[in-house]
Short mmCIF file of C-alpha atoms in Angstrom, two decimals:
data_model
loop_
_atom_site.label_atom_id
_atom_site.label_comp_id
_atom_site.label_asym_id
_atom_site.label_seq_id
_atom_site.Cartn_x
_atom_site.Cartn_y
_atom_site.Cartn_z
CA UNK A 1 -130.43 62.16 -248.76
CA UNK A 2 -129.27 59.52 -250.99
CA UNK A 3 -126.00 58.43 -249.28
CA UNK A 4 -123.46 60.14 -251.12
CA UNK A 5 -120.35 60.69 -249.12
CA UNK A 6 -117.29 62.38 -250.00
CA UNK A 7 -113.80 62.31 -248.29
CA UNK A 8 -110.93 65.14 -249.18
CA UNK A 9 -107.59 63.21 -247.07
CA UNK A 10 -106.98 60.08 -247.14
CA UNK A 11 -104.59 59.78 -244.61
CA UNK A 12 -104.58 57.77 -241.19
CA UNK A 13 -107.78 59.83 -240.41
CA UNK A 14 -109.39 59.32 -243.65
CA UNK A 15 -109.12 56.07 -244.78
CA UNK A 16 -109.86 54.94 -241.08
CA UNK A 17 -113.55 57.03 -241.44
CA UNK A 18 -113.83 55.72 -245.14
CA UNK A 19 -113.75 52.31 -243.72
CA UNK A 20 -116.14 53.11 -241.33
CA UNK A 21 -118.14 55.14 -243.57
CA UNK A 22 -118.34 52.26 -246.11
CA UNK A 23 -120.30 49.99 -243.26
CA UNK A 24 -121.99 52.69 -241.77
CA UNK A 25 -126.13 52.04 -242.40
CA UNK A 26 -127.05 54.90 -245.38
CA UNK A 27 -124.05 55.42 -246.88
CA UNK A 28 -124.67 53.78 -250.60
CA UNK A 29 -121.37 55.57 -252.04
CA UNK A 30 -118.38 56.55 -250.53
CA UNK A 31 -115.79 58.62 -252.70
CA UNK A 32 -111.77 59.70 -251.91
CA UNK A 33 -110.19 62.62 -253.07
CA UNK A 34 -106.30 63.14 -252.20
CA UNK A 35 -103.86 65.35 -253.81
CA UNK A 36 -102.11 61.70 -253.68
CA UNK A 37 -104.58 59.91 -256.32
CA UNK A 38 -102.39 56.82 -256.14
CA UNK A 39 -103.10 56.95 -252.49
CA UNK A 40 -106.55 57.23 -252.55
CA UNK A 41 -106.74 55.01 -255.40
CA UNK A 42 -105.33 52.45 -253.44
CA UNK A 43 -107.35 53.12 -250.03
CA UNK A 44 -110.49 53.08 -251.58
CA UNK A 45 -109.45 49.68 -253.23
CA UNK A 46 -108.51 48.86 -249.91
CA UNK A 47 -111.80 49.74 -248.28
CA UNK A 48 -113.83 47.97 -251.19
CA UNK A 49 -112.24 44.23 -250.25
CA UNK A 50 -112.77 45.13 -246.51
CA UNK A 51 -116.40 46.34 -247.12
CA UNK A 52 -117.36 43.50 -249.26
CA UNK A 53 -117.46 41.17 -246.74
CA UNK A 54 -120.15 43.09 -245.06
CA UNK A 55 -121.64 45.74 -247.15
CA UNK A 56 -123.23 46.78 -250.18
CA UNK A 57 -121.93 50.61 -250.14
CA UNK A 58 -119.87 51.75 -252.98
CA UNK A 59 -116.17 52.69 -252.31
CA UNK A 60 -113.95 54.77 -255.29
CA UNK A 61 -111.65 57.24 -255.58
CA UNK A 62 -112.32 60.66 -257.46
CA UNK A 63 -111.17 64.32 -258.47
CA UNK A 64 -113.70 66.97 -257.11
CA UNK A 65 -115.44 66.69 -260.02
CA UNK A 66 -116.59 63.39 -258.48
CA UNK A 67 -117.99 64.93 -255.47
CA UNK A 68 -120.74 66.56 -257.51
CA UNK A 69 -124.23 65.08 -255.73
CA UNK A 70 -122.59 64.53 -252.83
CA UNK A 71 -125.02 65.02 -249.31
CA UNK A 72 -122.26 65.03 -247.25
CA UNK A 73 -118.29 65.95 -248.00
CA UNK A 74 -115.70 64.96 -244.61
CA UNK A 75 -112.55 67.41 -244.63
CA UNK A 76 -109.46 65.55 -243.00
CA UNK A 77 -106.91 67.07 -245.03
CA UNK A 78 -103.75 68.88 -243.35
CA UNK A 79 -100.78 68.76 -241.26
CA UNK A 80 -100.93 66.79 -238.19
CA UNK A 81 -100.28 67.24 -234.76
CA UNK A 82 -96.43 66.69 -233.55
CA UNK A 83 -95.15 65.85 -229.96
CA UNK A 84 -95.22 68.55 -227.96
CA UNK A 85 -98.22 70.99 -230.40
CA UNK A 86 -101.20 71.92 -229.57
CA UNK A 87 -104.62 71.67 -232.13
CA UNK A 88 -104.00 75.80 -232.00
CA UNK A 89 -100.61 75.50 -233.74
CA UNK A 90 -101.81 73.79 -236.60
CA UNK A 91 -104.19 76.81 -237.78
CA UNK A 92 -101.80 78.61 -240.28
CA UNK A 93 -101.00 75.76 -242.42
CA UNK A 94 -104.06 74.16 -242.15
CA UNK A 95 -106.23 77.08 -242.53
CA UNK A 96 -105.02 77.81 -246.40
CA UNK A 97 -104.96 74.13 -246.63
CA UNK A 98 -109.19 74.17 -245.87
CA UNK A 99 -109.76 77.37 -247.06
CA UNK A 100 -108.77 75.75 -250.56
CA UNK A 101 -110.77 72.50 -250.39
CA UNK A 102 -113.96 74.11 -248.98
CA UNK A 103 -113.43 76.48 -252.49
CA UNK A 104 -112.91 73.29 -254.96
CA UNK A 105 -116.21 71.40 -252.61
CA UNK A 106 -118.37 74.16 -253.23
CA UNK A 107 -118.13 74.43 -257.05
CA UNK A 108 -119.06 70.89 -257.67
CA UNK A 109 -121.57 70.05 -254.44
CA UNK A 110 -122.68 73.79 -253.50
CA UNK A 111 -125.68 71.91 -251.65
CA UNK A 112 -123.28 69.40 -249.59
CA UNK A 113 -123.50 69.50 -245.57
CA UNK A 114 -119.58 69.58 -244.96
CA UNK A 115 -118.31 68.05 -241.75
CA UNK A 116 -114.44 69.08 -240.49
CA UNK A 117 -112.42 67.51 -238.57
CA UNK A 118 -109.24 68.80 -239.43
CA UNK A 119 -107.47 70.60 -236.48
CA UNK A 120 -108.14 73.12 -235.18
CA UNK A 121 -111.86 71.75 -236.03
CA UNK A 122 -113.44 74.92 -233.88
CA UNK A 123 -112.26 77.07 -236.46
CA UNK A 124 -112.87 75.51 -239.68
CA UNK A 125 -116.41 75.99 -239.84
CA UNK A 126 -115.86 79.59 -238.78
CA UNK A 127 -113.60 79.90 -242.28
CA UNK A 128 -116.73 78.02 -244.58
CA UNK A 129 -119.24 80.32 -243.21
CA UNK A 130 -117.31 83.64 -243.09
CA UNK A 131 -115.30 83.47 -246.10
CA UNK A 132 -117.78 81.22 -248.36
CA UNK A 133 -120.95 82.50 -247.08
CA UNK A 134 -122.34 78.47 -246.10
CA UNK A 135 -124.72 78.46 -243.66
CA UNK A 136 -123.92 78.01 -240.11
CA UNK A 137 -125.67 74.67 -239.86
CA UNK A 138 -124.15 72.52 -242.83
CA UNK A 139 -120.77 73.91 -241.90
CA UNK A 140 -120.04 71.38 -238.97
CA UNK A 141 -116.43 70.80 -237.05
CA UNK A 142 -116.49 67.18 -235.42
CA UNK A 143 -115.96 69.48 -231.90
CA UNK A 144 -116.05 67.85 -228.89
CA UNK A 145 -117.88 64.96 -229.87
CA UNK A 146 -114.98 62.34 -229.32
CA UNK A 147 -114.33 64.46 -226.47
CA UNK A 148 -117.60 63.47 -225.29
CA UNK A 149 -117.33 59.66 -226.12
CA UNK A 150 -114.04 59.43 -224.24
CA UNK A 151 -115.80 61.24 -220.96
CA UNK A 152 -118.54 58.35 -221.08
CA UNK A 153 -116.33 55.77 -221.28
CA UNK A 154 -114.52 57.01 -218.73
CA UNK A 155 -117.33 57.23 -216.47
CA UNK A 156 -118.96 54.10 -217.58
CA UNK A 157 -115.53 52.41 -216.78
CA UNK A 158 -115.20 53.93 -213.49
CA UNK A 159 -118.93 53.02 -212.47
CA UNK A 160 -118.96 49.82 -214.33
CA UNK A 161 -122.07 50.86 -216.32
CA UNK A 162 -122.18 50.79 -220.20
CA UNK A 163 -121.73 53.92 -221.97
CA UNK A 164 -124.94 53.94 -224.00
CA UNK A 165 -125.92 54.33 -219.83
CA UNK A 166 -124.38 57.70 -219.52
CA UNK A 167 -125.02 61.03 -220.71
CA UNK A 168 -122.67 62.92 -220.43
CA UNK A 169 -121.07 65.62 -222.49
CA UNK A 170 -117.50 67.80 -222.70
CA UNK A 171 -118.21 71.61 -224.48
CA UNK A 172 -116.41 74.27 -225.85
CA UNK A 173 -112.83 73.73 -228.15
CA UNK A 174 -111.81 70.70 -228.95
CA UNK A 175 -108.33 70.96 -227.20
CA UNK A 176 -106.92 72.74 -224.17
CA UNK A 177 -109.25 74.81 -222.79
CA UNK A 178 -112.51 72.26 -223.30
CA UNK A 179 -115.23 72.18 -220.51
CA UNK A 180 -116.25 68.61 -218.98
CA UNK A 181 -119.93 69.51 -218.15
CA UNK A 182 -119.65 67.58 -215.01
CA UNK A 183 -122.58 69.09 -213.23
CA UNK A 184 -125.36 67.96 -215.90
CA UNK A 185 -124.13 64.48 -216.03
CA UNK A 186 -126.94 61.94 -215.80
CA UNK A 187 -127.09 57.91 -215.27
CA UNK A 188 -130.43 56.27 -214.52
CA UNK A 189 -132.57 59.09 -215.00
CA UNK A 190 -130.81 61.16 -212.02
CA UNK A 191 -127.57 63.21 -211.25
CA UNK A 192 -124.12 61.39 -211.21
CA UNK A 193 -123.48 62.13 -207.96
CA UNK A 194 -126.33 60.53 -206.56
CA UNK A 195 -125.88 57.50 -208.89
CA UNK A 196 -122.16 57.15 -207.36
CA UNK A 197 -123.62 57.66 -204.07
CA UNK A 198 -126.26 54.45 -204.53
CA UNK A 199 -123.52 52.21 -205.89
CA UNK A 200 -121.18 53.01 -203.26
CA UNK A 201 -118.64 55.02 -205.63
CA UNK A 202 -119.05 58.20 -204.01
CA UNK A 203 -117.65 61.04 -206.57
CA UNK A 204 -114.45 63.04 -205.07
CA UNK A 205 -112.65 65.90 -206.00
CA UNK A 206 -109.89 63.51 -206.95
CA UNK A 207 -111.66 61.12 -208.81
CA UNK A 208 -113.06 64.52 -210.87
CA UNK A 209 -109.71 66.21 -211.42
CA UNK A 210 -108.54 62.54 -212.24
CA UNK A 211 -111.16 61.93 -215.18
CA UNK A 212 -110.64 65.39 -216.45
CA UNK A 213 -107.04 65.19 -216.61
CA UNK A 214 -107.86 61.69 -218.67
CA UNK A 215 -110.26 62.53 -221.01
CA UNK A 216 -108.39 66.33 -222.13
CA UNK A 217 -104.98 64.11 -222.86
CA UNK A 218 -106.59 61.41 -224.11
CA UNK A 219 -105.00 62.19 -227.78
CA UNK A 220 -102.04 63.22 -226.64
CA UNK A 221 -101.57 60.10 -224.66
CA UNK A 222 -102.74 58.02 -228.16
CA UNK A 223 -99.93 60.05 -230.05
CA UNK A 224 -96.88 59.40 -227.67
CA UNK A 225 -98.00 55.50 -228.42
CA UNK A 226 -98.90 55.36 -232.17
CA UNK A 227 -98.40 58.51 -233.07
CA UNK A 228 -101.69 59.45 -234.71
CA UNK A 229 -105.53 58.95 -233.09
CA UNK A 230 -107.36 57.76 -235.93
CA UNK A 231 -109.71 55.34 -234.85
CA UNK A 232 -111.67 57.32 -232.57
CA UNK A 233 -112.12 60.36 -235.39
CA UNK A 234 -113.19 57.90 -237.81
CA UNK A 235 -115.77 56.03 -235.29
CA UNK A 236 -117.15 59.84 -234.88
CA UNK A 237 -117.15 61.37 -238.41
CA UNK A 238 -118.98 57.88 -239.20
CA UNK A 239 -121.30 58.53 -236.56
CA UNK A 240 -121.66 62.31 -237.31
CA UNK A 241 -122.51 61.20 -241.05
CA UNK A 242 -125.00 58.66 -240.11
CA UNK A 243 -126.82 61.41 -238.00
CA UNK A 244 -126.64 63.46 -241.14
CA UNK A 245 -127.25 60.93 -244.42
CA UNK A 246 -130.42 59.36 -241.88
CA UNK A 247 -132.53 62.74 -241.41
CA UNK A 248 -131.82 60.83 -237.31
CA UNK A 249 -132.57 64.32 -235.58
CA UNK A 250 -129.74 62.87 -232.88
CA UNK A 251 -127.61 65.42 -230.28
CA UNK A 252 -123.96 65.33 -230.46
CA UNK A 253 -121.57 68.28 -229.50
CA UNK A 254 -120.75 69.70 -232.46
CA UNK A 255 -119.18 73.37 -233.40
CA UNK A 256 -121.02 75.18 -235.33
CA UNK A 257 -120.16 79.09 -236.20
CA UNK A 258 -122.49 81.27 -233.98
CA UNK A 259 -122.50 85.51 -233.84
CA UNK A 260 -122.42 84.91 -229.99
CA UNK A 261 -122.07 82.46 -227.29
CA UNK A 262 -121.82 83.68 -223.57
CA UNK A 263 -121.20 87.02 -224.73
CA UNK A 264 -118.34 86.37 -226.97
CA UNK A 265 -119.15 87.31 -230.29
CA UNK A 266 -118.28 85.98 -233.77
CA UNK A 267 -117.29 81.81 -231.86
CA UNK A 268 -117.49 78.53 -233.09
CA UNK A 269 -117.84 75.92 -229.61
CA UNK A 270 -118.99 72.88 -229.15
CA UNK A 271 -122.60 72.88 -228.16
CA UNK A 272 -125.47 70.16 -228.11
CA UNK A 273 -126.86 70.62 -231.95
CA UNK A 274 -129.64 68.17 -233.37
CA UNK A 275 -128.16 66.81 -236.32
CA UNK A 276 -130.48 65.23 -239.40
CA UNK A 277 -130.84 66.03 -243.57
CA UNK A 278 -130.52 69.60 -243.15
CA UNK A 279 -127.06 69.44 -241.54
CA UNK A 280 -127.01 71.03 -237.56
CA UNK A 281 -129.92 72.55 -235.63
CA UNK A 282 -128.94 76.19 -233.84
CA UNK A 283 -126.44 75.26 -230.94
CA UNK A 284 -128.26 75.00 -227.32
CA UNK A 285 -126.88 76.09 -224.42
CA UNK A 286 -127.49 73.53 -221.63
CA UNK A 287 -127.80 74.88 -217.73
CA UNK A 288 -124.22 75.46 -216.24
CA UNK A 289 -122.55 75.98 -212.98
CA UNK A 290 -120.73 79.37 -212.15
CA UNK A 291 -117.18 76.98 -212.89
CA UNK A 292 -118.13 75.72 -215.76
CA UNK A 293 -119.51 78.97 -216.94
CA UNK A 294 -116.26 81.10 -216.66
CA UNK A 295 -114.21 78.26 -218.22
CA UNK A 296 -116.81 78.07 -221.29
CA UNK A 297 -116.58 81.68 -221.97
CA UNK A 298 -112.60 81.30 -221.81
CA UNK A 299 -112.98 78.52 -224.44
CA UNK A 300 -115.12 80.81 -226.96
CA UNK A 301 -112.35 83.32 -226.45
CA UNK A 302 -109.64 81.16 -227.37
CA UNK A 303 -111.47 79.89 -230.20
CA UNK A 304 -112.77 83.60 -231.29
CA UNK A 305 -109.24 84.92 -231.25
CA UNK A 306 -108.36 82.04 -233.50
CA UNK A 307 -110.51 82.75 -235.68
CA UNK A 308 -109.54 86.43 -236.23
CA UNK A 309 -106.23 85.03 -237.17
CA UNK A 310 -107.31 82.43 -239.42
CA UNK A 311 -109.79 84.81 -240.80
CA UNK A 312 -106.12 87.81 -241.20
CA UNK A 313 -103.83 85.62 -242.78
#
């Protein structure tokens, strides 16, 4: 790939990955596109100064036209969550908002891999692949990802390990009704729970419900403080890029549209997916327990019903 980014939104969410995308190793051009071109104008002017001091990546603003060569375009555009909504509530507005961009994307960069991760990211990819006929794997929501980030730093916290140290991953929508695949957790080349049990940190039923609680409210509990999460988006959709723009071949949990997960049909969950130059590998479905394997099927139902709805209106 030759580093070509593009960003449509250049809100809180996208000028925070722009700046991130600007120092992120293999990104040589980064270009923002906003309804608002006096606001992306004067992000990406923004971003330049910043980068400068540290990079060599090229930071502009731009129509769509602009986006033409692009390897990878970011969606962030739409409304944001409010106190008190769920990702789920968002899909109306949002959906015609995306449904639009991915249109306007594909004219000028038919080739781009385009990454979502505006809400509700599950179903996003769903409307680029049914709708616009992309392929599955270079239509790509951000997913559980972050999800997955804040569940090892949570661990790594509570065991006092780093989180490079823990792998550990959360599946299915990124919202309510997401999975924390606590029983393939590893540390040290062995299960958590026998990890906690050498370090004298036993794992409880508690301590589970505890971390679960923490990691699904994490945004929530961002929002009723700043009222936006936009650092931790824009760490991830810099990270997802780099995977991407690099050819790394690197999991993440990403959602990807798939004809059938579980036995739900036409779904778009977060899965492990090998991402490098040709966008996301086919989703893989890692070994879970009877728990985990009810509420993941829930979570593809959720996500295939919106869908249907995005998919009606």
């Amino acid at each position: 790939m030759a580093g070509v980014v593009g960003i449509v939104g250049t809100g809180l969410v996208g000028a925070a990955a722009g700046y991130l995308l600007a120092l992120t190793p293999g990104v040589r051009e980064v270009v923002l596109t906003d309804l608002d071109t006096a606001r992306a104008t004067s992000e990406a002017a923004d971003i330049a100064h910043a980068a400068a001091f540290g990079s060599t990546a090229l930071v502009r603003a731009g129509g769509y036209a602009d986006l033409a060569g692009a390897d990878v375009v970011v969606i962030t555009a739409g409304v944001s969550l409010k106190p008190g909504q769920t990702r789920l509530d968002l899909l109306a507005t949002n959906a015609r908002i995306v449904s639009g961009i991915i249109e306007r994307v594909l004219a000028v960069a038919p080739e781009a891999v385009l990454l979502f991760a505006t809400n509700p990211v599950d179903v996003m990819p769903a409307l680029a692949v049914r709708r616009f006929g992309l392929p599955p794997g270079r239509a790509i929501g951000t997913g559980c990802a972050l999800d997955s980030a804040r569940f090892r730093d949570r661990l790594a916290r509570q065991f006092g390990v780093a989180p490079q140290s823990m792998h550990a991953y959360v599946l299915g929508e990124h919202g309510d009704s997401e999975v924390l695949h606590w029983s393939g957790v590893h540390v040290a080349a062995m299960p958590l729970a026998r990890f906690a049990e050498q370090v004298g940190a036993p794992i409880t039923p508690a301590l589970q419900a505890r971390i679960s609680k923490e990691v699904r409210s994490s945004a929530y509990r961002i929002k009723e403080g700043k009222g936006v999460s936009n650092f931790g988006i824009g760490g991830c959709i810099a990270r997802l890029t780099q995977a991407l723009v690099n050819g790394e071949q690197t999991i993440f949990t990403v959602s990807t549209f798939m004809e059938e997960a579980l036995g739900v049909p036409d779904t778009c969950i977060s899965l492990p997916h090998v991402l490098g130059a040709r966008g996301a590998s086919a989703s893989m479905m890692p070994p879970l327990d009877a728990v985990e394997t009810v509420a993941l099927r829930h979570s593809a139902t959720v996500i295939r019903e919106a869908i249907g709805a995005a998919l009606a209106g």
